[in-house]
Amino acid sequence: MEKRHILCFSPATRLQQEYLPLPAWLGTQGTGAGSLWSIQDLEFQFSRAKCSRYQKHKCLQDSHQEVCREKTISMKRENQSSVSEFLLLGLPIWPEQQAVFFTLFLGMYLITVLGNLLIILLIRLDSYLHTPMFFFFSHLALTDISLSSVTVPKMLLSMQTQDQSIPYAGCVTQMYFFIFFTDLDNFLLTSMAYDRYVAICHPLRYTTIMKEGLCNLLVAVSWILSCTNALSHTLFLAQLSFCADNTIPHFFCDLVALLKLSCSDISLNELVIFTVGQAVITLPLICILISYGHIGVTILKAPSTKGIVKALSTCGSHLSVVSLYYGTIIGLYFLPSSSASSDKDIIASVMYTVITPLLNPFIYSLRNRDIKGALKRLFNRAIVLPQ
């Protein structure tokens, strides 16, 4: 049987036979005396060196692409200005009318604060008002004061000083508390509707159902849900970046107006508004309508008109506030509006941030005998004490 031998050469001898110069990358490895390489070993060394050069070239290309990508990102960031403040355009009024509107809104704000504080004081001092309905009403009065204080003072300051700027952190904070107190209004009105439902539809079980523990639980849940919803919108807004345009065509930092200024993708924010935001408005409204539906059925079954009048007197104030509040919100957020109707949106916002908190003390005090009685007793005490 024929034996096949593998011829061995030194690297220099083999390359000279192929008429090729000795590459520098081979160096002097294996060229010593008695050092022989097979043809397969030499081909393997060529292949390994070729792969090494290819990998180095590819690494340089990848490094160059990474540098280019970082430069592109930095250029995009340079095109976007880090917005440190926003400009609130305020109310759509002429400059010469600002003094008149400043006096008007200052008077309404003071009446709102003093009127709601008076309601809270009456409920705390008069033992006749220590009932679940007035417990909820005291929290509603505190919420109305807070809601007006979130937006109106900044608007009055801008009118007086002509400084329309608001820091980024201040704008986000204002938006958070505006959403928080707006949601809290919704949940408190729902709790008051449930209280009226139990009082009219189940009068004999009213004291056993509407205990102090249940009232505190309803208020605590209202605060927690409002805080959660406001915090979710705020955290999603904090992930967005804003371009050079920092002008807000409103008198406060509205969430929708801020999203229009963002350079980022706001699809997730819009999804949260469409789902969670609308649920916070529609679900309490549905609960209120269901409660008043049962109340209406119970009133129609009343044997005498005296019962109907008494039921309407206890629900009239709350129903008036609900109609005013939700009517404005539905007209602002649910009915379609064009970009040309931004002035109408601002006016509607004034309705439920300024007018509604202003009217709530008058609606409840003028239509409620208990409030008027407590007010008379408070005045009598004030007259008697100096004597």
Tab-separated table of C-alpha atoms in Angstrom:
chain	number	residue	atom	x	y	z
A	1	MET	CA	0.000	0.000	0.000
A	2	GLU	CA	1.399	3.353	-1.046
A	3	LYS	CA	2.331	5.710	1.728
A	4	ARG	CA	1.514	9.365	1.269
A	5	HIS	CA	3.924	11.770	2.885
A	6	ILE	CA	3.176	15.368	3.714
A	7	LEU	CA	5.982	17.561	2.471
A	8	CYS	CA	7.208	20.065	5.007
A	9	PHE	CA	8.893	23.325	4.226
A	10	SER	CA	10.030	26.271	6.199
A	11	PRO	CA	7.741	29.322	5.724
A	12	ALA	CA	10.412	31.177	3.749
A	13	THR	CA	11.025	28.253	1.396
A	14	ARG	CA	7.321	27.749	0.729
A	15	LEU	CA	6.647	31.409	0.027
A	16	GLN	CA	9.644	31.634	-2.263
A	17	GLN	CA	8.331	28.692	-4.281
A	18	GLU	CA	5.007	30.546	-4.631
A	19	TYR	CA	6.925	33.668	-5.669
A	20	LEU	CA	5.385	35.635	-2.817
A	21	PRO	CA	7.197	37.995	-0.443
A	22	LEU	CA	7.298	37.102	3.198
A	23	PRO	CA	4.503	39.097	4.939
A	24	ALA	CA	5.462	41.232	7.905
A	25	TRP	CA	2.619	39.866	10.022
A	26	LEU	CA	4.281	36.412	10.032
A	27	GLY	CA	7.313	37.867	11.754
A	28	THR	CA	10.083	35.420	12.522
A	29	GLN	CA	7.848	32.860	14.183
A	30	GLY	CA	8.639	29.386	12.943
A	31	THR	CA	11.567	30.486	10.752
A	32	GLY	CA	14.305	29.121	12.941
A	33	ALA	CA	16.507	26.231	12.068
A	34	GLY	CA	14.761	22.917	11.885
A	35	SER	CA	11.348	24.614	12.098
A	36	LEU	CA	9.104	23.206	9.403
A	37	TRP	CA	5.478	24.104	8.561
A	38	SER	CA	3.108	21.982	6.585
A	39	ILE	CA	1.111	23.464	3.736
A	40	GLN	CA	-2.071	23.136	5.810
A	41	ASP	CA	-0.501	25.041	8.717
A	42	LEU	CA	0.613	27.830	6.439
A	43	GLU	CA	-2.855	28.151	4.880
A	44	PHE	CA	-4.365	28.238	8.352
A	45	GLN	CA	-2.037	31.089	9.348
A	46	PHE	CA	-3.060	33.036	6.231
A	47	SER	CA	-6.755	32.519	7.015
A	48	ARG	CA	-6.376	33.540	10.643
A	49	ALA	CA	-4.540	36.705	9.768
A	50	LYS	CA	-7.159	37.570	7.159
A	51	CYS	CA	-9.947	37.095	9.690
A	52	SER	CA	-8.078	39.206	12.229
A	53	ARG	CA	-7.718	42.089	9.744
A	54	TYR	CA	-11.423	41.783	8.828
A	55	GLN	CA	-12.465	41.916	12.482
A	56	LYS	CA	-10.317	44.976	13.094
A	57	HIS	CA	-11.858	46.690	10.090
A	58	LYS	CA	-15.362	45.779	11.233
A	59	CYS	CA	-14.647	47.079	14.715
A	60	LEU	CA	-13.518	50.386	13.249
A	61	GLN	CA	-16.715	50.571	11.187
A	62	ASP	CA	-18.882	49.818	14.218
A	63	SER	CA	-17.024	52.390	16.278
A	64	HIS	CA	-17.486	54.970	13.535
A	65	GLN	CA	-21.212	54.226	13.326
A	66	GLU	CA	-21.571	54.535	17.107
A	67	VAL	CA	-19.801	57.909	17.070
A	68	CYS	CA	-22.054	59.095	14.249
A	69	ARG	CA	-25.142	57.938	16.120
A	70	GLU	CA	-24.088	59.772	19.274
A	71	LYS	CA	-23.415	62.914	17.244
A	72	THR	CA	-26.872	62.669	15.669
A	73	ILE	CA	-28.512	62.314	19.078
A	74	SER	CA	-26.537	65.251	20.435
A	75	MET	CA	-27.556	67.359	17.425
A	76	LYS	CA	-31.192	66.485	18.046
A	77	ARG	CA	-30.816	67.437	21.663
A	78	GLU	CA	-29.229	70.719	20.652
A	79	ASN	CA	-32.210	71.419	18.383
A	80	GLN	CA	-34.487	70.890	21.401
A	81	SER	CA	-34.191	73.552	24.043
A	82	SER	CA	-34.333	72.468	27.654
A	83	VAL	CA	-37.427	74.437	28.651
A	84	SER	CA	-36.954	75.935	32.102
A	85	GLU	CA	-40.172	77.976	32.119
A	86	PHE	CA	-43.474	78.464	30.324
A	87	LEU	CA	-45.404	81.565	29.360
A	88	LEU	CA	-49.091	81.748	30.311
A	89	LEU	CA	-50.988	84.001	27.920
A	90	GLY	CA	-53.805	84.405	30.451
A	91	LEU	CA	-57.356	85.490	29.719
A	92	PRO	CA	-58.330	86.691	26.227
A	93	ILE	CA	-58.794	90.334	27.251
A	94	TRP	CA	-57.378	93.635	26.028
A	95	PRO	CA	-54.527	95.207	28.040
A	96	GLU	CA	-56.642	98.238	28.959
A	97	GLN	CA	-59.256	95.904	30.483
A	98	GLN	CA	-56.846	94.095	32.796
A	99	ALA	CA	-57.364	96.490	35.710
A	100	VAL	CA	-61.119	95.900	35.641
A	101	PHE	CA	-60.781	92.119	35.388
A	102	PHE	CA	-58.113	92.110	38.090
A	103	THR	CA	-60.496	93.803	40.509
A	104	LEU	CA	-63.345	91.495	39.461
A	105	PHE	CA	-61.417	88.252	39.888
A	106	LEU	CA	-59.767	89.426	43.105
A	107	GLY	CA	-63.214	90.136	44.583
A	108	MET	CA	-64.554	86.751	43.438
A	109	TYR	CA	-61.530	84.948	44.871
A	110	LEU	CA	-61.853	86.650	48.249
A	111	ILE	CA	-65.578	85.870	48.383
A	112	THR	CA	-64.842	82.253	47.461
A	113	VAL	CA	-62.262	81.849	50.217
A	114	LEU	CA	-64.240	83.692	52.897
A	115	GLY	CA	-67.574	82.111	51.979
A	116	ASN	CA	-66.248	78.550	52.033
A	117	LEU	CA	-64.278	79.205	55.227
A	118	LEU	CA	-67.492	80.457	56.828
A	119	ILE	CA	-69.276	77.253	55.810
A	120	ILE	CA	-66.457	75.150	57.316
A	121	LEU	CA	-66.564	77.235	60.504
A	122	LEU	CA	-70.336	76.852	60.836
A	123	ILE	CA	-70.174	73.087	60.376
A	124	ARG	CA	-67.388	72.733	62.944
A	125	LEU	CA	-68.966	74.974	65.578
A	126	ASP	CA	-72.664	74.082	65.307
A	127	SER	CA	-73.538	70.661	66.682
A	128	TYR	CA	-76.753	70.577	64.623
A	129	LEU	CA	-74.635	70.355	61.484
A	130	HIS	CA	-72.631	67.325	62.625
A	131	THR	CA	-74.309	65.049	60.082
A	132	PRO	CA	-72.874	63.031	57.175
A	133	MET	CA	-74.203	65.449	54.560
A	134	PHE	CA	-72.500	68.478	56.123
A	135	PHE	CA	-69.383	66.419	56.817
A	136	PHE	CA	-69.032	65.889	53.067
A	137	PHE	CA	-69.981	69.501	52.410
A	138	SER	CA	-67.172	70.780	54.655
A	139	HIS	CA	-64.645	68.748	52.649
A	140	LEU	CA	-66.193	70.064	49.422
A	141	ALA	CA	-65.801	73.642	50.679
A	142	LEU	CA	-62.141	73.003	51.507
A	143	THR	CA	-61.621	71.502	48.049
A	144	ASP	CA	-63.236	74.546	46.400
A	145	ILE	CA	-60.884	76.884	48.262
A	146	SER	CA	-57.894	74.805	47.197
A	147	LEU	CA	-59.009	74.535	43.563
A	148	SER	CA	-59.376	78.304	43.259
A	149	SER	CA	-56.084	78.890	45.056
A	150	VAL	CA	-54.221	76.697	42.554
A	151	THR	CA	-55.050	78.902	39.537
A	152	VAL	CA	-56.453	82.317	40.520
A	153	PRO	CA	-53.517	83.806	42.518
A	154	LYS	CA	-51.071	83.160	39.666
A	155	MET	CA	-53.524	84.681	37.179
A	156	LEU	CA	-53.941	87.790	39.380
A	157	LEU	CA	-50.171	88.081	39.808
A	158	SER	CA	-49.643	87.955	36.042
A	159	MET	CA	-52.253	90.683	35.536
A	160	GLN	CA	-50.653	92.909	38.136
A	161	THR	CA	-46.951	92.462	37.286
A	162	GLN	CA	-47.267	91.612	33.565
A	163	ASP	CA	-44.963	88.665	34.256
A	164	GLN	CA	-46.488	85.710	32.431
A	165	SER	CA	-43.661	83.250	33.071
A	166	ILE	CA	-43.954	80.234	35.329
A	167	PRO	CA	-41.074	77.815	36.090
A	168	TYR	CA	-41.206	74.289	34.718
A	169	ALA	CA	-41.441	72.772	38.198
A	170	GLY	CA	-44.119	75.283	39.183
A	171	CYS	CA	-46.116	74.506	36.050
A	172	VAL	CA	-46.027	70.753	36.646
A	173	THR	CA	-46.936	71.279	40.309
A	174	GLN	CA	-49.869	73.492	39.379
A	175	MET	CA	-51.088	70.902	36.894
A	176	TYR	CA	-50.846	68.140	39.516
A	177	PHE	CA	-52.881	69.986	42.155
A	178	PHE	CA	-55.413	71.169	39.577
A	179	ILE	CA	-56.106	67.577	38.494
A	180	PHE	CA	-56.066	66.420	42.119
A	181	PHE	CA	-58.661	68.892	43.414
A	182	THR	CA	-60.825	68.567	40.292
A	183	ASP	CA	-61.002	64.802	40.792
A	184	LEU	CA	-61.596	65.251	44.497
A	185	ASP	CA	-64.607	67.433	43.683
A	186	ASN	CA	-65.996	64.629	41.515
A	187	PHE	CA	-65.660	61.971	44.207
A	188	LEU	CA	-67.027	64.181	46.986
A	189	LEU	CA	-70.095	65.055	44.914
A	190	THR	CA	-70.576	61.320	44.342
A	191	SER	CA	-70.340	60.626	48.082
A	192	MET	CA	-72.902	63.350	48.759
A	193	ALA	CA	-75.226	61.826	46.145
A	194	TYR	CA	-74.951	58.449	47.878
A	195	ASP	CA	-75.727	60.141	51.197
A	196	ARG	CA	-78.899	61.684	49.727
A	197	TYR	CA	-79.862	58.321	48.224
A	198	VAL	CA	-79.665	56.597	51.616
A	199	ALA	CA	-81.475	59.474	53.363
A	200	ILE	CA	-84.448	59.416	50.976
A	201	CYS	CA	-84.672	55.808	49.820
A	202	HIS	CA	-83.748	54.203	53.177
A	203	PRO	CA	-84.615	56.794	55.842
A	204	LEU	CA	-85.089	54.273	58.659
A	205	ARG	CA	-81.636	52.784	58.107
A	206	TYR	CA	-79.862	56.084	57.496
A	207	THR	CA	-78.119	56.325	60.872
A	208	THR	CA	-76.999	52.702	60.773
A	209	ILE	CA	-75.644	52.911	57.203
A	210	MET	CA	-74.037	56.360	57.203
A	211	LYS	CA	-71.844	55.879	60.220
A	212	GLU	CA	-68.780	57.962	60.952
A	213	GLY	CA	-66.478	55.148	59.832
A	214	LEU	CA	-68.146	54.906	56.406
A	215	CYS	CA	-68.021	58.676	55.925
A	216	ASN	CA	-64.320	58.776	56.773
A	217	LEU	CA	-63.690	55.844	54.453
A	218	LEU	CA	-65.475	57.529	51.528
A	219	VAL	CA	-63.442	60.716	52.008
A	220	ALA	CA	-60.172	58.784	52.354
A	221	VAL	CA	-60.870	56.773	49.189
A	222	SER	CA	-61.696	60.020	47.363
A	223	TRP	CA	-58.334	61.498	48.361
A	224	ILE	CA	-56.406	58.350	47.420
A	225	LEU	CA	-58.052	57.984	43.993
A	226	SER	CA	-57.573	61.672	43.222
A	227	CYS	CA	-53.917	61.541	44.231
A	228	THR	CA	-53.313	58.407	42.157
A	229	ASN	CA	-54.885	59.843	39.016
A	230	ALA	CA	-53.087	63.183	39.307
A	231	LEU	CA	-49.772	61.453	40.005
A	232	SER	CA	-50.111	59.166	36.967
A	233	HIS	CA	-50.633	62.131	34.613
A	234	THR	CA	-47.735	64.003	36.217
A	235	LEU	CA	-45.277	61.108	35.953
A	236	PHE	CA	-46.119	60.471	32.301
A	237	LEU	CA	-45.758	64.188	31.557
A	238	ALA	CA	-42.327	64.248	33.229
A	239	GLN	CA	-41.065	61.739	30.630
A	240	LEU	CA	-41.726	64.167	27.752
A	241	SER	CA	-39.363	66.731	26.250
A	242	PHE	CA	-40.408	70.198	25.146
A	243	CYS	CA	-39.211	72.252	22.165
A	244	ALA	CA	-38.507	75.937	21.870
A	245	ASP	CA	-42.215	76.845	21.855
A	246	ASN	CA	-43.128	77.303	25.528
A	247	THR	CA	-46.238	79.475	25.178
A	248	ILE	CA	-49.406	78.120	26.814
A	249	PRO	CA	-52.620	79.763	25.512
A	250	HIS	CA	-54.307	79.511	28.908
A	251	PHE	CA	-54.335	81.145	32.340
A	252	PHE	CA	-53.003	78.007	34.060
A	253	CYS	CA	-50.935	74.940	33.155
A	254	ASP	CA	-53.553	72.724	31.568
A	255	LEU	CA	-52.519	69.144	30.757
A	256	VAL	CA	-53.871	69.196	27.200
A	257	ALA	CA	-52.108	72.484	26.455
A	258	LEU	CA	-48.802	71.102	27.762
A	259	LEU	CA	-49.074	67.975	25.623
A	260	LYS	CA	-49.481	70.123	22.514
A	261	LEU	CA	-46.092	71.733	23.221
A	262	SER	CA	-44.229	68.449	23.603
A	263	CYS	CA	-41.741	67.192	21.004
A	264	SER	CA	-42.046	63.590	22.202
A	265	ASP	CA	-44.555	60.895	21.378
A	266	ILE	CA	-47.674	61.604	23.453
A	267	SER	CA	-49.684	58.537	22.416
A	268	LEU	CA	-49.275	56.985	25.873
A	269	ASN	CA	-50.368	60.219	27.570
A	270	GLU	CA	-53.421	60.430	25.342
A	271	LEU	CA	-54.258	56.810	26.146
A	272	VAL	CA	-54.099	57.533	29.886
A	273	ILE	CA	-56.325	60.593	29.437
A	274	PHE	CA	-58.814	58.647	27.337
A	275	THR	CA	-59.039	55.719	29.773
A	276	VAL	CA	-58.213	56.789	33.321
A	277	GLY	CA	-59.025	60.474	32.904
A	278	GLN	CA	-62.451	59.951	31.412
A	279	ALA	CA	-63.233	57.156	33.876
A	280	VAL	CA	-62.620	59.564	36.762
A	281	ILE	CA	-65.249	61.895	35.290
A	282	THR	CA	-67.802	59.510	33.803
A	283	LEU	CA	-67.969	56.854	36.550
A	284	PRO	CA	-68.794	59.341	39.364
A	285	LEU	CA	-71.342	61.002	37.087
A	286	ILE	CA	-72.968	57.630	36.359
A	287	CYS	CA	-73.135	56.884	40.102
A	288	ILE	CA	-74.748	60.275	40.719
A	289	LEU	CA	-77.317	59.699	37.976
A	290	ILE	CA	-78.135	56.227	39.338
A	291	SER	CA	-78.562	57.649	42.849
A	292	TYR	CA	-80.899	60.370	41.646
A	293	GLY	CA	-82.749	57.857	39.498
A	294	HIS	CA	-83.608	55.858	42.627
A	295	ILE	CA	-84.427	59.095	44.442
A	296	GLY	CA	-86.807	60.097	41.653
A	297	VAL	CA	-88.591	56.748	41.784
A	298	THR	CA	-88.938	57.047	45.558
A	299	ILE	CA	-90.293	60.593	45.303
A	300	LEU	CA	-92.906	59.536	42.763
A	301	LYS	CA	-94.060	56.830	45.178
A	302	ALA	CA	-94.457	59.329	48.036
A	303	PRO	CA	-98.062	59.425	49.299
A	304	SER	CA	-98.115	63.177	49.901
A	305	THR	CA	-96.687	66.288	48.326
A	306	LYS	CA	-95.099	67.205	51.660
A	307	GLY	CA	-92.650	64.338	51.302
A	308	ILE	CA	-91.839	65.415	47.762
A	309	VAL	CA	-91.130	68.984	48.844
A	310	LYS	CA	-88.926	67.795	51.719
A	311	ALA	CA	-86.957	65.484	49.416
A	312	LEU	CA	-86.451	68.215	46.843
A	313	SER	CA	-85.312	70.671	49.524
A	314	THR	CA	-82.613	68.274	50.710
A	315	CYS	CA	-81.437	67.394	47.175
A	316	GLY	CA	-81.951	70.730	45.446
A	317	SER	CA	-78.667	72.297	46.565
A	318	HIS	CA	-76.578	69.285	45.666
A	319	LEU	CA	-78.337	68.821	42.336
A	320	SER	CA	-77.725	72.478	41.447
A	321	VAL	CA	-74.007	72.169	42.164
A	322	VAL	CA	-73.758	68.900	40.195
A	323	SER	CA	-75.548	70.427	37.188
A	324	LEU	CA	-73.316	73.506	37.185
A	325	TYR	CA	-70.097	71.575	37.679
A	326	TYR	CA	-70.603	68.662	35.310
A	327	GLY	CA	-72.362	70.764	32.704
A	328	THR	CA	-69.255	72.902	32.337
A	329	ILE	CA	-66.856	69.930	32.292
A	330	ILE	CA	-68.901	68.033	29.699
A	331	GLY	CA	-69.079	71.090	27.474
A	332	LEU	CA	-65.323	71.611	27.763
A	333	TYR	CA	-63.854	68.096	27.507
A	334	PHE	CA	-66.446	65.937	25.780
A	335	LEU	CA	-67.919	68.167	23.092
A	336	PRO	CA	-65.653	68.601	20.049
A	337	SER	CA	-64.000	71.986	19.656
A	338	SER	CA	-61.801	73.526	16.994
A	339	SER	CA	-58.587	75.408	17.495
A	340	ALA	CA	-60.476	78.668	16.933
A	341	SER	CA	-62.578	78.030	20.044
A	342	SER	CA	-59.680	78.245	22.518
A	343	ASP	CA	-61.224	81.404	23.996
A	344	LYS	CA	-64.412	79.459	24.705
A	345	ASP	CA	-62.362	76.750	26.420
A	346	ILE	CA	-60.740	79.362	28.644
A	347	ILE	CA	-64.130	80.813	29.554
A	348	ALA	CA	-65.438	77.327	30.355
A	349	SER	CA	-62.383	76.724	32.546
A	350	VAL	CA	-63.116	79.951	34.402
A	351	MET	CA	-66.634	78.635	35.038
A	352	TYR	CA	-65.612	75.537	36.970
A	353	THR	CA	-62.398	76.876	38.544
A	354	VAL	CA	-63.694	80.302	39.647
A	355	ILE	CA	-67.478	80.592	39.317
A	356	THR	CA	-68.507	77.171	40.699
A	357	PRO	CA	-66.433	77.446	43.932
A	358	LEU	CA	-67.825	80.975	44.307
A	359	LEU	CA	-71.475	79.900	44.005
A	360	ASN	CA	-71.315	76.746	46.132
A	361	PRO	CA	-71.582	78.544	49.536
A	362	PHE	CA	-74.509	80.651	48.301
A	363	ILE	CA	-76.332	77.672	46.795
A	364	TYR	CA	-76.085	75.629	49.969
A	365	SER	CA	-76.741	78.489	52.387
A	366	LEU	CA	-79.711	79.981	50.551
A	367	ARG	CA	-81.459	76.656	49.900
A	368	ASN	CA	-80.666	74.941	53.197
A	369	ARG	CA	-82.551	75.748	56.397
A	370	ASP	CA	-79.919	74.163	58.625
A	371	ILE	CA	-77.162	76.388	57.268
A	372	LYS	CA	-79.304	79.496	57.639
A	373	GLY	CA	-80.236	78.484	61.180
A	374	ALA	CA	-76.604	77.889	62.105
A	375	LEU	CA	-75.668	81.254	60.611
A	376	LYS	CA	-78.316	83.010	62.726
A	377	ARG	CA	-77.118	81.272	65.879
A	378	LEU	CA	-73.532	82.292	65.094
A	379	PHE	CA	-74.555	85.946	64.661
A	380	ASN	CA	-76.553	85.855	67.885
A	381	ARG	CA	-73.497	84.564	69.728
A	382	ALA	CA	-71.369	87.311	68.207
A	383	ILE	CA	-73.877	89.933	69.372
A	384	VAL	CA	-74.295	88.520	72.859
A	385	LEU	CA	-70.568	88.043	73.612
A	386	PRO	CA	-69.611	91.770	73.629
A	387	GLN	CA	-72.473	92.497	76.067
